[in-house]
mmCIF file of C-alpha atoms in Angstrom:
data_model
loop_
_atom_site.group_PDB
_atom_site.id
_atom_site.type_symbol
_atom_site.label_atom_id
_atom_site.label_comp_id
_atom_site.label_asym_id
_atom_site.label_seq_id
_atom_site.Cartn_x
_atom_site.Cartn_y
_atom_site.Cartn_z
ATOM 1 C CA UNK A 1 0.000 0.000 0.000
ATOM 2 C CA UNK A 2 1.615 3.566 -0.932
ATOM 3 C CA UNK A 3 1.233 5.272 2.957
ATOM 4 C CA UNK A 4 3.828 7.965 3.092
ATOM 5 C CA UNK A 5 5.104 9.420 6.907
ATOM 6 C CA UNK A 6 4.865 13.177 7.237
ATOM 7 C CA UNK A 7 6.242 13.775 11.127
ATOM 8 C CA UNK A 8 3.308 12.935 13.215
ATOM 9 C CA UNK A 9 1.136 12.742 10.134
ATOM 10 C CA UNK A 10 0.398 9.886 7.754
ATOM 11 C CA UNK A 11 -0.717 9.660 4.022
ATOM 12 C CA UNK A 12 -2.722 6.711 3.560
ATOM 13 C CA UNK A 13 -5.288 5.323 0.467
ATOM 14 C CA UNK A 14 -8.753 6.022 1.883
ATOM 15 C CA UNK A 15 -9.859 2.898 3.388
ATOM 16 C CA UNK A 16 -13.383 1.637 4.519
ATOM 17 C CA UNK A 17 -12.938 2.328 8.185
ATOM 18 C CA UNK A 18 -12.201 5.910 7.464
ATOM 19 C CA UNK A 19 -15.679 6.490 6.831
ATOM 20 C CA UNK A 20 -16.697 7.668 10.664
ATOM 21 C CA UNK A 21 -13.392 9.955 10.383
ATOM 22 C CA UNK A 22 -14.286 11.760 7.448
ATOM 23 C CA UNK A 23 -17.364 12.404 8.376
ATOM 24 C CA UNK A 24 -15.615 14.218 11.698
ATOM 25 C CA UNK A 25 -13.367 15.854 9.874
ATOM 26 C CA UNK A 26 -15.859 17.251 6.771
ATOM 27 C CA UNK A 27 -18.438 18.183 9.882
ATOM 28 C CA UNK A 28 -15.993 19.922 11.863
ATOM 29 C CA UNK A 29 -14.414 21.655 8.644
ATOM 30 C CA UNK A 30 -17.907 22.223 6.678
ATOM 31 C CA UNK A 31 -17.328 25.884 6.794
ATOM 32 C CA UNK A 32 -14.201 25.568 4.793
ATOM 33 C CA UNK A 33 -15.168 22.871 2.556
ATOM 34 C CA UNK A 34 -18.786 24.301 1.724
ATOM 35 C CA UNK A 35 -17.350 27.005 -1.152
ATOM 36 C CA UNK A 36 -14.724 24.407 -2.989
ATOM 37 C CA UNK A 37 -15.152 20.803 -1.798
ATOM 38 C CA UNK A 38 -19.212 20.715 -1.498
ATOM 39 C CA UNK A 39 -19.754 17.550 -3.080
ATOM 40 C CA UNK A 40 -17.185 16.022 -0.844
ATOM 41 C CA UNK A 41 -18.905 18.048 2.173
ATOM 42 C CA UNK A 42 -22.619 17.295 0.895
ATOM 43 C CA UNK A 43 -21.343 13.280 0.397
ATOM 44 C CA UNK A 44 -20.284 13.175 3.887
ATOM 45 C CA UNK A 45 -22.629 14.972 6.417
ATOM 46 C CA UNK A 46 -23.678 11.761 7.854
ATOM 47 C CA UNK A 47 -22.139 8.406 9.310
ATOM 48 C CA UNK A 48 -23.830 6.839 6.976
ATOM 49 C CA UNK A 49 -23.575 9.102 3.844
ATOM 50 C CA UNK A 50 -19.623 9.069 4.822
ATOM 51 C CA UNK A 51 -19.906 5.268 4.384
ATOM 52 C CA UNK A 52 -21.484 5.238 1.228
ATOM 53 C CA UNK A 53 -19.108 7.536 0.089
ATOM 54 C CA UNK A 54 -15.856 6.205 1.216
ATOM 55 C CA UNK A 55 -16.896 3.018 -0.264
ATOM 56 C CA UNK A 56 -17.264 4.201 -3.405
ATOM 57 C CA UNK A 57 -13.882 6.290 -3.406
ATOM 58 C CA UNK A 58 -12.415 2.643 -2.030
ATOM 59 C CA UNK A 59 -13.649 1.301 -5.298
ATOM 60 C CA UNK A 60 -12.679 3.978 -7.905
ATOM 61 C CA UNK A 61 -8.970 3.736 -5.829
ATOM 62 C CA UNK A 62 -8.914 0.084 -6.980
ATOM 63 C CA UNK A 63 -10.135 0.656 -10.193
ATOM 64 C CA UNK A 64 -7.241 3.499 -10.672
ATOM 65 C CA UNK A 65 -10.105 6.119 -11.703
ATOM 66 C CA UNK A 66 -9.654 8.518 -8.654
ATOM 67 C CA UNK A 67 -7.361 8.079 -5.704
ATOM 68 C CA UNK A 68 -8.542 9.568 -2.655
ATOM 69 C CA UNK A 69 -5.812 10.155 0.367
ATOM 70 C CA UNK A 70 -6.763 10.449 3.835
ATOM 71 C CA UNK A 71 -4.607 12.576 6.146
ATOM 72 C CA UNK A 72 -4.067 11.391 9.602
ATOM 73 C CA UNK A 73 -2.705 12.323 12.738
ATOM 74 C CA UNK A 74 -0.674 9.636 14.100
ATOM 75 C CA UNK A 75 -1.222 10.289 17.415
ATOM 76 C CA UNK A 76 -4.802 11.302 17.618
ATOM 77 C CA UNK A 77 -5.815 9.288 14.756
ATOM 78 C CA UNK A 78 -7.950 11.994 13.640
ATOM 79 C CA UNK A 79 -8.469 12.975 9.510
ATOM 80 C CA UNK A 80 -6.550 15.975 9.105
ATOM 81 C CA UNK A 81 -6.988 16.632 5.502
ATOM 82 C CA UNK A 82 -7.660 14.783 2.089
ATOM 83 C CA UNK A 83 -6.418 14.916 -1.196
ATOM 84 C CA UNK A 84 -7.607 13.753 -3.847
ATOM 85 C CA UNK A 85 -5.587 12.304 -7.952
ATOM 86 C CA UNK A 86 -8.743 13.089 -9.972
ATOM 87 C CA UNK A 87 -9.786 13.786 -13.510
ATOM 88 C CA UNK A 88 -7.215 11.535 -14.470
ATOM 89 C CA UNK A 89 -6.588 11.518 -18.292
ATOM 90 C CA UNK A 90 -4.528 8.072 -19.129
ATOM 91 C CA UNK A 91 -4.086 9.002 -22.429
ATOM 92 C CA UNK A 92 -2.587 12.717 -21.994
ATOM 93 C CA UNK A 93 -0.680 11.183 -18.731
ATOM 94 C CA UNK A 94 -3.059 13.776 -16.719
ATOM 95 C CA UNK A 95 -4.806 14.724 -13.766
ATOM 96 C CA UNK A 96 -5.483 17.311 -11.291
ATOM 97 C CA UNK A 97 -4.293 17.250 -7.638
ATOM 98 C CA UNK A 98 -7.202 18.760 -5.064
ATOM 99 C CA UNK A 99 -6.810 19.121 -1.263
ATOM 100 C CA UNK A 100 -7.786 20.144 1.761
ATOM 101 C CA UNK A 101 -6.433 20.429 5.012
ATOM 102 C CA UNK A 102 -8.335 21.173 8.729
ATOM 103 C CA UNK A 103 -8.060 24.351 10.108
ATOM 104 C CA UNK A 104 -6.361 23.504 13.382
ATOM 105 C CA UNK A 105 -3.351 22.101 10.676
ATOM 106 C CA UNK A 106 -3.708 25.464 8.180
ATOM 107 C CA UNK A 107 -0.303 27.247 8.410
ATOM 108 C CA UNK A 108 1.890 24.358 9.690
ATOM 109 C CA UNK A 109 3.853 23.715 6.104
ATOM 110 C CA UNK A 110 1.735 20.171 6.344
ATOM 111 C CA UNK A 111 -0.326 20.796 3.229
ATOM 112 C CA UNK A 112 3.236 21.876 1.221
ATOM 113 C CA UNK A 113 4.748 18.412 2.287
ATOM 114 C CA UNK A 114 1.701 16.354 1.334
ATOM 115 C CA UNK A 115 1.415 17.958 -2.198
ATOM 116 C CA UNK A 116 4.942 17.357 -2.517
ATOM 117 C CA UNK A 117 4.779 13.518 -2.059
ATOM 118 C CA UNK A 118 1.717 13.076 -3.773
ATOM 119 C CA UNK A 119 2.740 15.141 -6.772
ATOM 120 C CA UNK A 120 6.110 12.457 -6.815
ATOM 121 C CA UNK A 121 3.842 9.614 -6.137
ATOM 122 C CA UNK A 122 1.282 10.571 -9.415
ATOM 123 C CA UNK A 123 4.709 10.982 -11.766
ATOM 124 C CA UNK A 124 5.906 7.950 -10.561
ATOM 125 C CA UNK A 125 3.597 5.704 -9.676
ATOM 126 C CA UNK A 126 0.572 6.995 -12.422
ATOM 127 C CA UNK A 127 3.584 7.780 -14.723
ATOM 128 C CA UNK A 128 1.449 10.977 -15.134
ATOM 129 C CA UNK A 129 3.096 13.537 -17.236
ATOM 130 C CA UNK A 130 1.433 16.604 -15.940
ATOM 131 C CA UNK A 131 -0.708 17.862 -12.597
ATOM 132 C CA UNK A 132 -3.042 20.104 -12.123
ATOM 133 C CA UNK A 133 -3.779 22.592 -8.711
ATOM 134 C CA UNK A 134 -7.137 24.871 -9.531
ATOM 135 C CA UNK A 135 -7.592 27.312 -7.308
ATOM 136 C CA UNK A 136 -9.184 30.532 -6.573
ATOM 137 C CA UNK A 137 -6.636 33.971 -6.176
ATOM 138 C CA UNK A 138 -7.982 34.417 -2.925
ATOM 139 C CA UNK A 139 -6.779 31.374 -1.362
ATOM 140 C CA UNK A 140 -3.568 32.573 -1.045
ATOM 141 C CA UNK A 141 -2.656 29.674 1.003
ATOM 142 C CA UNK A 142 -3.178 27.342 -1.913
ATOM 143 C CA UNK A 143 -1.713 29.686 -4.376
ATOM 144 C CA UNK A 144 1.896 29.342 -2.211
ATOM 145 C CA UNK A 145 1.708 25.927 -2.090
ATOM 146 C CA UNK A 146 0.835 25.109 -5.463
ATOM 147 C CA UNK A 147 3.930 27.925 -6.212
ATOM 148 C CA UNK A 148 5.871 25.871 -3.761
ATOM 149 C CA UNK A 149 5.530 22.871 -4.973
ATOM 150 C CA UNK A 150 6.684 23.964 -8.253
ATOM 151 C CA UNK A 151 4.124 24.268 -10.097
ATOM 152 C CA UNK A 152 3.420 27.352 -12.387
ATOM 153 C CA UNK A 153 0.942 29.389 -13.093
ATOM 154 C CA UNK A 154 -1.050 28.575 -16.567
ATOM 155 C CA UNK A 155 -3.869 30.763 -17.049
ATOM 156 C CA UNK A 156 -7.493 32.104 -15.506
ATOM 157 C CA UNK A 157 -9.846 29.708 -16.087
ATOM 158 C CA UNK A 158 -13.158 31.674 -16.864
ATOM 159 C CA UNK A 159 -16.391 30.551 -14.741
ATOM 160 C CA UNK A 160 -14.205 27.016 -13.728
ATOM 161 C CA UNK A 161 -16.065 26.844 -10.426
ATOM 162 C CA UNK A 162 -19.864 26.708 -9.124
ATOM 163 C CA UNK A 163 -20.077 26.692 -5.425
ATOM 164 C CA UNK A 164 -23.213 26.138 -3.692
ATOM 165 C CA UNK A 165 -25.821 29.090 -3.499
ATOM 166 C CA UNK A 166 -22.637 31.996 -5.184
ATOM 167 C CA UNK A 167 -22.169 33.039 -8.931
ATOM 168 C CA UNK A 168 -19.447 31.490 -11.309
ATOM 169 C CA UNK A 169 -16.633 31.753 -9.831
ATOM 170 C CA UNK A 170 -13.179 32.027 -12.462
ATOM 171 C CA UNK A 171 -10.018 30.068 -11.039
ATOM 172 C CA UNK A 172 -6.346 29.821 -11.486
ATOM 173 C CA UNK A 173 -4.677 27.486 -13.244
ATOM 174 C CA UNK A 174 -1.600 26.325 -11.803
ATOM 175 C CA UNK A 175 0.682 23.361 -13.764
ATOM 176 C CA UNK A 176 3.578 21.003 -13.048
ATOM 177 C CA UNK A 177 5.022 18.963 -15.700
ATOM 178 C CA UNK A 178 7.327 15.320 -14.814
ATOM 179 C CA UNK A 179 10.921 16.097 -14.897
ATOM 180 C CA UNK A 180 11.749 12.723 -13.931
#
């Protein structure tokens, strides 16, 4: 199984028992999540809703169609974030990279390290020839860490983004291409 060790944190593949965890963690976090991870938020509201939905992401993980990481806290076993290999594009060697981190972890260079190992693992593991980070220019956290990561700004994607109950929202593409 591809786990990666990030100090007291973990990387793992999203496994069925995570379901009752992401469910705390999407609960406790729904206020960041609502605007640009609602279907994850919406998906996850309940015990059993998170169930549903972690089985599904279990599947599409073994089917290589999505991979969804979970973010623990080794101590505390908590869920401290997710991340997410999605609109993967076999052909083009492509996907995007989309995360999210709790807000009692925001700030702590976590979120840099785990886009860093996941962006290795997707070159070399997916043999992916490109990544993706969308964000919006007003989450300046994301914008650093795509930028630290090395990834490098593309171009505005016009009306990229409909969160719940808001207008259109454009977003920034950000790109890294395999160097390996």
């Amino acid at each position: 199984m591809d786990s990666f060790d990030i100090g007291i944190f973990e990387i793992n593949p999203v496994q069925e028992k995570d379901a009752w965890r992401i469910c705390d963690f999407t609960t406790v976090n729904a206020t960041r999540l609502k605007r640009y991870f609602p279907k994850t938020l919406e998906a996850t509201l309940t015990p059993e809703l998170s169930a549903i939905f972690v089985a599904q992401k279990v599947k599409e993980f073994a089917d290589k169609t999505e991979f969804l990481f979970v973010v623990k806290n080794k101590i505390e076993r908590t869920v401290a974030g997710l991340v997410y290999v999605k609109s993967l594009d076999y052909e083009k060697l492509e996907a995007e990279l989309a995360y999210c981190i709790g807000y009692q972890y925001e700030g702590l260079g976590i979120t840099t390290k785990i886009v860093q190992h996941l962006t290795n693992w997707s070159f070399d593991k997916l043999k992916l020839n490109q990544l993706r980070i969308i964000v919006h220019k007003t989450n300046i956290g994301s914008v650093r860490i795509a930028e630290k990561c090395g990834y490098i700004w593309k171009e505005t994607l016009p009306n990229e983004h409909q969160p719940p109950q808001e207008a259109l929202m454009d977003m920034e593409l950000y790109i890294k291409t395999n160097e390996r």
